[in-house]
Amino acid sequence: MARDRNADIDYVARVRRILIAVLVVALAGIFLVWRIDSPRVERLRAALIDRVVPSFDWALVPVTKVAGMIEGFQSYARIYEQNQELRRELQTMKAWKEAAVQLEQQNAKLLAQNKVRLDPKLTSVSGVVLADSGSPFRQSVLLNVGSRDGVMDGWATTDGLGLVGRIAGVGKTTSRVLLLTDASSRVPVTIQPSGQKALLVGDNTPAPPIDFIDAPEQVRPGDRVVSAGDGGVFPAGILVGQVALGADRRLRVRLAADYERLDFLRVLRSQPAERINDTGALIAPIVPPAVMLPPPEPAGTDDLAEGADG
């Protein structure tokens, strides 16, 4: 039986090859036409785009919808972040409100004590920061005030927000301020509201640690740290910062002073406290015990004795 020769011919493969060849030639032609820099070809391209692109609006609808959904989700995420930020700010404002109420009550109590006398010697002189030492092992700054301005060694310095350090070297027109972050700095502090005494130890980091705390379990992050005034180095009650828990699990102090922008510093004039060497005004004099004298004899006893002898 003779076979049909036409059945053995694969027309599909041949047509596929022809279509692929035509498509390649068309794409190559479009690419070449698109690369030609000619005014006539440019007009042809513009006319082709104006003719074809508007008819594809239906194809861009899903893309437009998806883009709108993404933009709406991003807007919702921004609104959520702003809401969380407002919640944090509201919580902070509540804390400040509570602190303001406490300060108002404390101020009212102090005003009620009309016999309270403030220290008139605690004045200040302001100076401009001239330069930073820039040493990784010693942190200090120079001020343009010195002995001619009455500055003395050991006086405390602040930036208006909190304690910065102490005067550690006085010249005629300049003085050096040893910062609290210096490794040789040791400042006695008081942690409020627990009233714990501690020592602020500089270690050349922005947040120096606290050592020698009597009861560390009573100290919480966020507690207020002020100068204790022990040793007569600093006046008591100057704000130092807040307690924070460091990455090494040690209690540290987040300093209130802005160490990134130390432009002007105030030097607090603090005279040493008056010493009382005479203890007589403080301790009552010791009274010696009374001497017990024998009772006097009656007057008639001697007369009776003389009569008996006679």
mmCIF file of C-alpha atoms in Angstrom:
data_model
loop_
_atom_site.group_PDB
_atom_site.id
_atom_site.type_symbol
_atom_site.label_atom_id
_atom_site.label_comp_id
_atom_site.label_asym_id
_atom_site.label_seq_id
_atom_site.Cartn_x
_atom_site.Cartn_y
_atom_site.Cartn_z
ATOM 1 C CA MET A 1 0.000 0.000 0.000
ATOM 2 C CA ALA A 2 1.475 3.320 -1.026
ATOM 3 C CA ARG A 3 1.927 5.965 1.664
ATOM 4 C CA ASP A 4 0.853 9.566 1.294
ATOM 5 C CA ARG A 5 3.995 11.625 0.951
ATOM 6 C CA ASN A 6 2.210 14.792 2.071
ATOM 7 C CA ALA A 7 1.505 13.203 5.489
ATOM 8 C CA ASP A 8 5.223 12.946 6.230
ATOM 9 C CA ILE A 9 5.816 16.657 5.720
ATOM 10 C CA ASP A 10 5.829 18.614 9.042
ATOM 11 C CA TYR A 11 4.126 21.852 8.045
ATOM 12 C CA VAL A 12 3.904 23.118 11.638
ATOM 13 C CA ALA A 13 7.655 23.198 12.167
ATOM 14 C CA ARG A 14 8.244 24.954 8.888
ATOM 15 C CA VAL A 15 5.600 27.583 9.612
ATOM 16 C CA ARG A 16 7.061 28.121 13.088
ATOM 17 C CA ARG A 17 10.519 28.695 11.649
ATOM 18 C CA ILE A 18 9.143 31.128 9.074
ATOM 19 C CA LEU A 19 7.246 33.118 11.740
ATOM 20 C CA ILE A 20 10.304 33.279 13.982
ATOM 21 C CA ALA A 21 12.420 34.514 11.101
ATOM 22 C CA VAL A 22 9.854 37.148 10.202
ATOM 23 C CA LEU A 23 9.601 38.262 13.842
ATOM 24 C CA VAL A 24 13.373 38.551 14.161
ATOM 25 C CA VAL A 25 13.588 40.558 10.955
ATOM 26 C CA ALA A 26 10.742 42.830 12.115
ATOM 27 C CA LEU A 27 12.337 43.438 15.504
ATOM 28 C CA ALA A 28 15.706 44.120 13.899
ATOM 29 C CA GLY A 29 14.047 46.561 11.526
ATOM 30 C CA ILE A 30 12.241 48.345 14.367
ATOM 31 C CA PHE A 31 15.510 48.552 16.287
ATOM 32 C CA LEU A 32 17.337 49.992 13.292
ATOM 33 C CA VAL A 33 14.552 52.445 12.559
ATOM 34 C CA TRP A 34 14.483 53.499 16.198
ATOM 35 C CA ARG A 35 18.219 54.147 16.125
ATOM 36 C CA ILE A 36 18.150 56.306 13.029
ATOM 37 C CA ASP A 37 18.597 59.973 13.882
ATOM 38 C CA SER A 38 16.561 61.648 11.163
ATOM 39 C CA PRO A 39 13.703 64.186 11.286
ATOM 40 C CA ARG A 40 11.577 62.034 8.987
ATOM 41 C CA VAL A 41 12.115 58.939 11.115
ATOM 42 C CA GLU A 42 11.447 60.985 14.258
ATOM 43 C CA ARG A 43 8.085 62.097 12.853
ATOM 44 C CA LEU A 44 7.343 58.484 11.982
ATOM 45 C CA ARG A 45 8.145 57.371 15.506
ATOM 46 C CA ALA A 46 5.977 60.126 17.024
ATOM 47 C CA ALA A 47 3.064 59.225 14.778
ATOM 48 C CA LEU A 48 3.426 55.542 15.647
ATOM 49 C CA ILE A 49 3.479 56.260 19.390
ATOM 50 C CA ASP A 50 0.440 58.560 19.118
ATOM 51 C CA ARG A 51 -1.377 55.850 17.229
ATOM 52 C CA VAL A 52 -0.499 52.811 19.323
ATOM 53 C CA VAL A 53 -0.046 54.008 22.939
ATOM 54 C CA PRO A 54 -3.584 55.436 23.543
ATOM 55 C CA SER A 55 -5.087 52.114 22.512
ATOM 56 C CA PHE A 56 -3.206 50.404 25.377
ATOM 57 C CA ASP A 57 -4.969 52.329 28.161
ATOM 58 C CA TRP A 58 -6.926 49.228 29.102
ATOM 59 C CA ALA A 59 -3.641 47.389 29.667
ATOM 60 C CA LEU A 60 -2.365 50.094 32.025
ATOM 61 C CA VAL A 61 -5.447 49.977 34.278
ATOM 62 C CA PRO A 62 -4.169 47.061 36.464
ATOM 63 C CA VAL A 63 -0.766 48.689 36.764
ATOM 64 C CA THR A 64 -2.391 51.969 37.795
ATOM 65 C CA LYS A 65 -4.574 50.206 40.365
ATOM 66 C CA VAL A 66 -1.614 48.326 41.848
ATOM 67 C CA ALA A 67 0.432 51.539 42.022
ATOM 68 C CA GLY A 68 -2.466 53.265 43.809
ATOM 69 C CA MET A 69 -2.736 50.391 46.295
ATOM 70 C CA ILE A 70 0.999 50.548 47.015
ATOM 71 C CA GLU A 71 0.867 54.314 47.510
ATOM 72 C CA GLY A 72 -2.134 53.958 49.826
ATOM 73 C CA PHE A 73 -0.341 51.301 51.878
ATOM 74 C CA GLN A 74 2.747 53.513 52.170
ATOM 75 C CA SER A 75 0.552 56.420 53.254
ATOM 76 C CA TYR A 76 -1.082 54.180 55.871
ATOM 77 C CA ALA A 77 2.353 53.108 57.129
ATOM 78 C CA ARG A 78 3.416 56.764 57.427
ATOM 79 C CA ILE A 79 0.216 57.596 59.311
ATOM 80 C CA TYR A 80 0.827 54.663 61.657
ATOM 81 C CA GLU A 81 4.407 55.808 62.356
ATOM 82 C CA GLN A 82 3.218 59.371 62.997
ATOM 83 C CA ASN A 83 0.561 58.012 65.353
ATOM 84 C CA GLN A 84 3.154 56.037 67.297
ATOM 85 C CA GLU A 85 5.429 59.089 67.458
ATOM 86 C CA LEU A 86 2.557 61.207 68.760
ATOM 87 C CA ARG A 87 1.811 58.570 71.394
ATOM 88 C CA ARG A 88 5.446 58.647 72.558
ATOM 89 C CA GLU A 89 5.436 62.440 72.645
ATOM 90 C CA LEU A 90 2.180 62.404 74.613
ATOM 91 C CA GLN A 91 3.692 59.991 77.133
ATOM 92 C CA THR A 92 6.740 62.234 77.445
ATOM 93 C CA MET A 93 4.546 65.282 77.912
ATOM 94 C CA LYS A 94 2.631 63.497 80.669
ATOM 95 C CA ALA A 95 5.928 62.779 82.424
ATOM 96 C CA TRP A 96 6.970 66.427 82.056
ATOM 97 C CA LYS A 97 3.564 67.515 83.356
ATOM 98 C CA GLU A 98 3.998 65.347 86.441
ATOM 99 C CA ALA A 99 7.511 66.744 86.968
ATOM 100 C CA ALA A 100 6.177 70.297 86.550
ATOM 101 C CA VAL A 101 3.446 69.662 89.124
ATOM 102 C CA GLN A 102 6.004 68.317 91.594
ATOM 103 C CA LEU A 103 8.282 71.293 91.014
ATOM 104 C CA GLU A 104 5.341 73.660 91.450
ATOM 105 C CA GLN A 105 4.472 72.045 94.774
ATOM 106 C CA GLN A 106 8.101 72.166 95.888
ATOM 107 C CA ASN A 107 8.343 75.816 94.866
ATOM 108 C CA ALA A 108 5.203 76.606 96.835
ATOM 109 C CA LYS A 109 6.687 74.945 99.918
ATOM 110 C CA LEU A 110 9.929 76.877 99.529
ATOM 111 C CA LEU A 111 8.086 80.155 99.084
ATOM 112 C CA ALA A 112 6.128 79.419 102.229
ATOM 113 C CA GLN A 113 9.396 79.343 104.149
ATOM 114 C CA ASN A 114 10.021 83.077 104.012
ATOM 115 C CA LYS A 115 13.142 82.822 106.153
ATOM 116 C CA VAL A 116 15.089 80.740 103.646
ATOM 117 C CA ARG A 117 18.388 82.401 102.692
ATOM 118 C CA LEU A 118 20.092 81.627 99.412
ATOM 119 C CA ASP A 119 23.849 81.631 99.065
ATOM 120 C CA PRO A 120 24.791 85.067 97.645
ATOM 121 C CA LYS A 121 28.301 83.884 96.781
ATOM 122 C CA LEU A 122 27.064 81.382 94.168
ATOM 123 C CA THR A 123 27.442 83.658 91.149
ATOM 124 C CA SER A 124 28.952 82.855 87.752
ATOM 125 C CA VAL A 125 31.178 84.171 85.018
ATOM 126 C CA SER A 126 30.664 83.109 81.400
ATOM 127 C CA GLY A 127 33.374 82.240 78.920
ATOM 128 C CA VAL A 128 33.772 81.136 75.320
ATOM 129 C CA VAL A 129 35.200 77.719 74.511
ATOM 130 C CA LEU A 130 38.396 78.364 72.564
ATOM 131 C CA ALA A 131 39.586 74.868 71.689
ATOM 132 C CA ASP A 132 39.267 71.210 72.508
ATOM 133 C CA SER A 133 42.261 69.152 73.539
ATOM 134 C CA GLY A 134 41.305 66.451 71.028
ATOM 135 C CA SER A 135 43.136 63.735 72.934
ATOM 136 C CA PRO A 136 41.507 60.284 73.210
ATOM 137 C CA PHE A 137 42.993 59.885 76.695
ATOM 138 C CA ARG A 138 42.227 63.332 78.148
ATOM 139 C CA GLN A 139 39.033 65.245 77.504
ATOM 140 C CA SER A 140 39.110 68.944 78.317
ATOM 141 C CA VAL A 141 38.393 72.337 76.779
ATOM 142 C CA LEU A 142 39.904 75.812 77.055
ATOM 143 C CA LEU A 143 37.973 78.914 78.148
ATOM 144 C CA ASN A 144 38.842 82.541 77.517
ATOM 145 C CA VAL A 145 38.493 83.464 81.213
ATOM 146 C CA GLY A 146 41.238 83.153 83.785
ATOM 147 C CA SER A 147 42.694 84.591 86.949
ATOM 148 C CA ARG A 148 42.053 88.172 85.812
ATOM 149 C CA ASP A 149 38.329 87.292 85.863
ATOM 150 C CA GLY A 150 38.559 85.799 89.342
ATOM 151 C CA VAL A 151 38.439 82.173 88.199
ATOM 152 C CA MET A 152 39.905 79.707 90.683
ATOM 153 C CA ASP A 153 40.990 76.111 90.346
ATOM 154 C CA GLY A 154 38.290 73.548 91.161
ATOM 155 C CA TRP A 155 35.225 75.639 90.319
ATOM 156 C CA ALA A 156 32.325 73.896 88.562
ATOM 157 C CA THR A 157 31.306 74.704 84.981
ATOM 158 C CA THR A 158 27.916 74.282 83.282
ATOM 159 C CA ASP A 159 26.523 74.913 79.816
ATOM 160 C CA GLY A 160 23.158 76.142 81.084
ATOM 161 C CA LEU A 161 21.638 72.644 80.919
ATOM 162 C CA GLY A 162 23.829 70.570 83.181
ATOM 163 C CA LEU A 163 27.213 70.106 84.798
ATOM 164 C CA VAL A 164 30.123 69.955 82.319
ATOM 165 C CA GLY A 165 33.222 69.633 84.494
ATOM 166 C CA ARG A 166 35.550 71.574 86.743
ATOM 167 C CA ILE A 167 38.377 74.056 86.339
ATOM 168 C CA ALA A 168 41.670 72.141 86.282
ATOM 169 C CA GLY A 169 44.279 74.779 85.529
ATOM 170 C CA VAL A 170 44.051 78.558 85.550
ATOM 171 C CA GLY A 171 46.106 81.035 83.569
ATOM 172 C CA LYS A 172 45.908 84.790 83.413
ATOM 173 C CA THR A 173 43.500 84.936 80.472
ATOM 174 C CA THR A 174 42.526 81.284 79.948
ATOM 175 C CA SER A 175 41.581 78.261 82.000
ATOM 176 C CA ARG A 176 41.225 74.551 81.309
ATOM 177 C CA VAL A 177 38.015 72.659 82.056
ATOM 178 C CA LEU A 178 38.313 68.955 82.848
ATOM 179 C CA LEU A 179 35.141 67.304 81.502
ATOM 180 C CA LEU A 180 33.067 64.774 83.427
ATOM 181 C CA THR A 181 33.849 62.188 80.765
ATOM 182 C CA ASP A 182 37.607 62.335 81.392
ATOM 183 C CA ALA A 183 39.156 59.201 82.860
ATOM 184 C CA SER A 184 40.551 61.151 85.827
ATOM 185 C CA SER A 185 37.226 62.755 86.734
ATOM 186 C CA ARG A 186 35.525 61.638 89.967
ATOM 187 C CA VAL A 187 32.391 63.498 91.058
ATOM 188 C CA PRO A 188 30.150 62.607 94.040
ATOM 189 C CA VAL A 189 26.502 62.621 92.963
ATOM 190 C CA THR A 190 23.061 62.026 94.438
ATOM 191 C CA ILE A 191 20.440 59.927 92.637
ATOM 192 C CA GLN A 192 16.893 61.177 93.027
ATOM 193 C CA PRO A 193 14.287 60.312 94.199
ATOM 194 C CA SER A 194 15.911 57.441 96.121
ATOM 195 C CA GLY A 195 18.602 59.743 97.581
ATOM 196 C CA GLN A 196 21.381 57.218 96.942
ATOM 197 C CA LYS A 197 24.931 58.538 97.098
ATOM 198 C CA ALA A 198 27.293 57.444 94.338
ATOM 199 C CA LEU A 199 30.429 58.408 92.456
ATOM 200 C CA LEU A 200 30.374 59.425 88.794
ATOM 201 C CA VAL A 201 33.531 57.964 87.231
ATOM 202 C CA GLY A 202 34.710 59.217 83.854
ATOM 203 C CA ASP A 203 35.888 56.603 81.353
ATOM 204 C CA ASN A 204 36.287 58.637 78.126
ATOM 205 C CA THR A 205 32.793 57.641 76.926
ATOM 206 C CA PRO A 206 29.774 59.923 76.407
ATOM 207 C CA ALA A 207 27.896 58.138 79.237
ATOM 208 C CA PRO A 208 30.174 57.676 82.288
ATOM 209 C CA PRO A 209 29.291 54.890 84.750
ATOM 210 C CA ILE A 210 28.172 55.171 88.376
ATOM 211 C CA ASP A 211 30.090 53.309 91.075
ATOM 212 C CA PHE A 212 29.887 52.813 94.849
ATOM 213 C CA ILE A 213 26.087 52.776 95.080
ATOM 214 C CA ASP A 214 24.807 51.668 98.486
ATOM 215 C CA ALA A 215 21.561 50.117 97.206
ATOM 216 C CA PRO A 216 21.631 49.604 93.414
ATOM 217 C CA GLU A 217 18.223 47.931 93.504
ATOM 218 C CA GLN A 218 16.658 51.290 94.404
ATOM 219 C CA VAL A 219 18.064 52.986 91.298
ATOM 220 C CA ARG A 220 16.018 52.922 88.095
ATOM 221 C CA PRO A 221 16.810 54.117 84.551
ATOM 222 C CA GLY A 222 15.477 57.627 84.155
ATOM 223 C CA ASP A 223 16.261 58.731 87.715
ATOM 224 C CA ARG A 224 17.607 62.246 88.088
ATOM 225 C CA VAL A 225 21.304 62.665 88.971
ATOM 226 C CA VAL A 226 22.550 65.846 90.675
ATOM 227 C CA SER A 227 25.802 66.847 92.299
ATOM 228 C CA ALA A 228 26.074 65.829 95.947
ATOM 229 C CA GLY A 229 28.367 68.614 97.132
ATOM 230 C CA ASP A 230 30.455 66.178 99.191
ATOM 231 C CA GLY A 231 34.084 67.145 99.549
ATOM 232 C CA GLY A 232 33.412 70.797 98.747
ATOM 233 C CA VAL A 233 34.339 70.369 95.049
ATOM 234 C CA PHE A 234 30.949 71.182 93.526
ATOM 235 C CA PRO A 235 27.909 72.977 94.894
ATOM 236 C CA ALA A 236 25.075 70.594 95.715
ATOM 237 C CA GLY A 237 21.994 70.276 93.506
ATOM 238 C CA ILE A 238 23.504 70.940 90.053
ATOM 239 C CA LEU A 239 21.862 68.761 87.405
ATOM 240 C CA VAL A 240 24.205 66.126 85.967
ATOM 241 C CA GLY A 241 21.889 63.923 83.907
ATOM 242 C CA GLN A 242 19.691 60.843 84.033
ATOM 243 C CA VAL A 243 20.439 57.236 84.873
ATOM 244 C CA ALA A 244 20.595 54.874 81.886
ATOM 245 C CA LEU A 245 21.399 51.187 81.515
ATOM 246 C CA GLY A 246 24.423 50.709 79.264
ATOM 247 C CA ALA A 247 25.093 47.933 76.797
ATOM 248 C CA ASP A 248 27.436 46.369 79.371
ATOM 249 C CA ARG A 249 24.531 46.217 81.888
ATOM 250 C CA ARG A 250 26.167 48.892 84.041
ATOM 251 C CA LEU A 251 24.333 51.901 85.382
ATOM 252 C CA ARG A 252 25.511 54.947 83.494
ATOM 253 C CA VAL A 253 24.536 58.620 83.317
ATOM 254 C CA ARG A 254 23.154 60.229 80.187
ATOM 255 C CA LEU A 255 24.648 63.695 80.675
ATOM 256 C CA ALA A 256 22.312 66.673 80.467
ATOM 257 C CA ALA A 257 25.039 68.923 79.056
ATOM 258 C CA ASP A 258 25.263 69.040 75.266
ATOM 259 C CA TYR A 259 28.857 67.949 74.720
ATOM 260 C CA GLU A 260 28.461 68.158 70.943
ATOM 261 C CA ARG A 261 27.999 71.941 71.070
ATOM 262 C CA LEU A 262 30.075 73.385 73.900
ATOM 263 C CA ASP A 263 30.274 76.999 72.748
ATOM 264 C CA PHE A 264 29.766 78.917 76.003
ATOM 265 C CA LEU A 265 30.310 77.763 79.582
ATOM 266 C CA ARG A 266 29.389 79.259 82.941
ATOM 267 C CA VAL A 267 31.933 79.039 85.730
ATOM 268 C CA LEU A 268 30.207 78.910 89.114
ATOM 269 C CA ARG A 269 31.953 80.857 91.862
ATOM 270 C CA SER A 270 31.814 78.624 94.908
ATOM 271 C CA GLN A 271 33.773 79.606 97.990
ATOM 272 C CA PRO A 272 34.848 76.853 100.397
ATOM 273 C CA ALA A 273 32.529 76.283 103.306
ATOM 274 C CA GLU A 274 33.369 77.912 106.613
ATOM 275 C CA ARG A 275 35.187 75.603 108.992
ATOM 276 C CA ILE A 276 34.407 75.607 112.699
ATOM 277 C CA ASN A 277 37.456 74.622 114.708
ATOM 278 C CA ASP A 278 36.054 75.588 118.110
ATOM 279 C CA THR A 279 33.710 72.874 119.317
ATOM 280 C CA GLY A 280 32.465 74.899 122.266
ATOM 281 C CA ALA A 281 29.586 76.360 120.312
ATOM 282 C CA LEU A 282 28.476 72.926 119.191
ATOM 283 C CA ILE A 283 29.026 70.706 122.219
ATOM 284 C CA ALA A 284 27.949 71.675 125.708
ATOM 285 C CA PRO A 285 30.837 71.960 128.234
ATOM 286 C CA ILE A 286 31.411 68.933 130.415
ATOM 287 C CA VAL A 287 30.355 69.633 134.044
ATOM 288 C CA PRO A 288 32.446 67.731 136.625
ATOM 289 C CA PRO A 289 30.447 65.604 139.053
ATOM 290 C CA ALA A 290 29.549 67.283 142.382
ATOM 291 C CA VAL A 291 31.741 66.387 145.419
ATOM 292 C CA MET A 292 29.718 64.849 148.253
ATOM 293 C CA LEU A 293 30.573 66.688 151.545
ATOM 294 C CA PRO A 294 29.860 65.107 154.963
ATOM 295 C CA PRO A 295 26.861 66.563 156.750
ATOM 296 C CA PRO A 296 27.715 69.187 159.480
ATOM 297 C CA GLU A 297 27.593 68.046 163.118
ATOM 298 C CA PRO A 298 25.018 69.567 165.496
ATOM 299 C CA ALA A 299 26.240 72.516 167.618
ATOM 300 C CA GLY A 300 25.275 71.012 171.070
ATOM 301 C CA THR A 301 27.371 67.874 170.670
ATOM 302 C CA ASP A 302 30.734 69.552 171.596
ATOM 303 C CA ASP A 303 29.271 71.226 174.736
ATOM 304 C CA LEU A 304 27.970 67.947 176.061
ATOM 305 C CA ALA A 305 31.344 66.281 175.519
ATOM 306 C CA GLU A 306 33.201 69.056 177.470
ATOM 307 C CA GLY A 307 30.721 68.787 180.417
ATOM 308 C CA ALA A 308 31.306 65.092 180.685
ATOM 309 C CA ASP A 309 35.092 65.549 180.886
ATOM 310 C CA GLY A 310 34.741 68.124 183.682
#
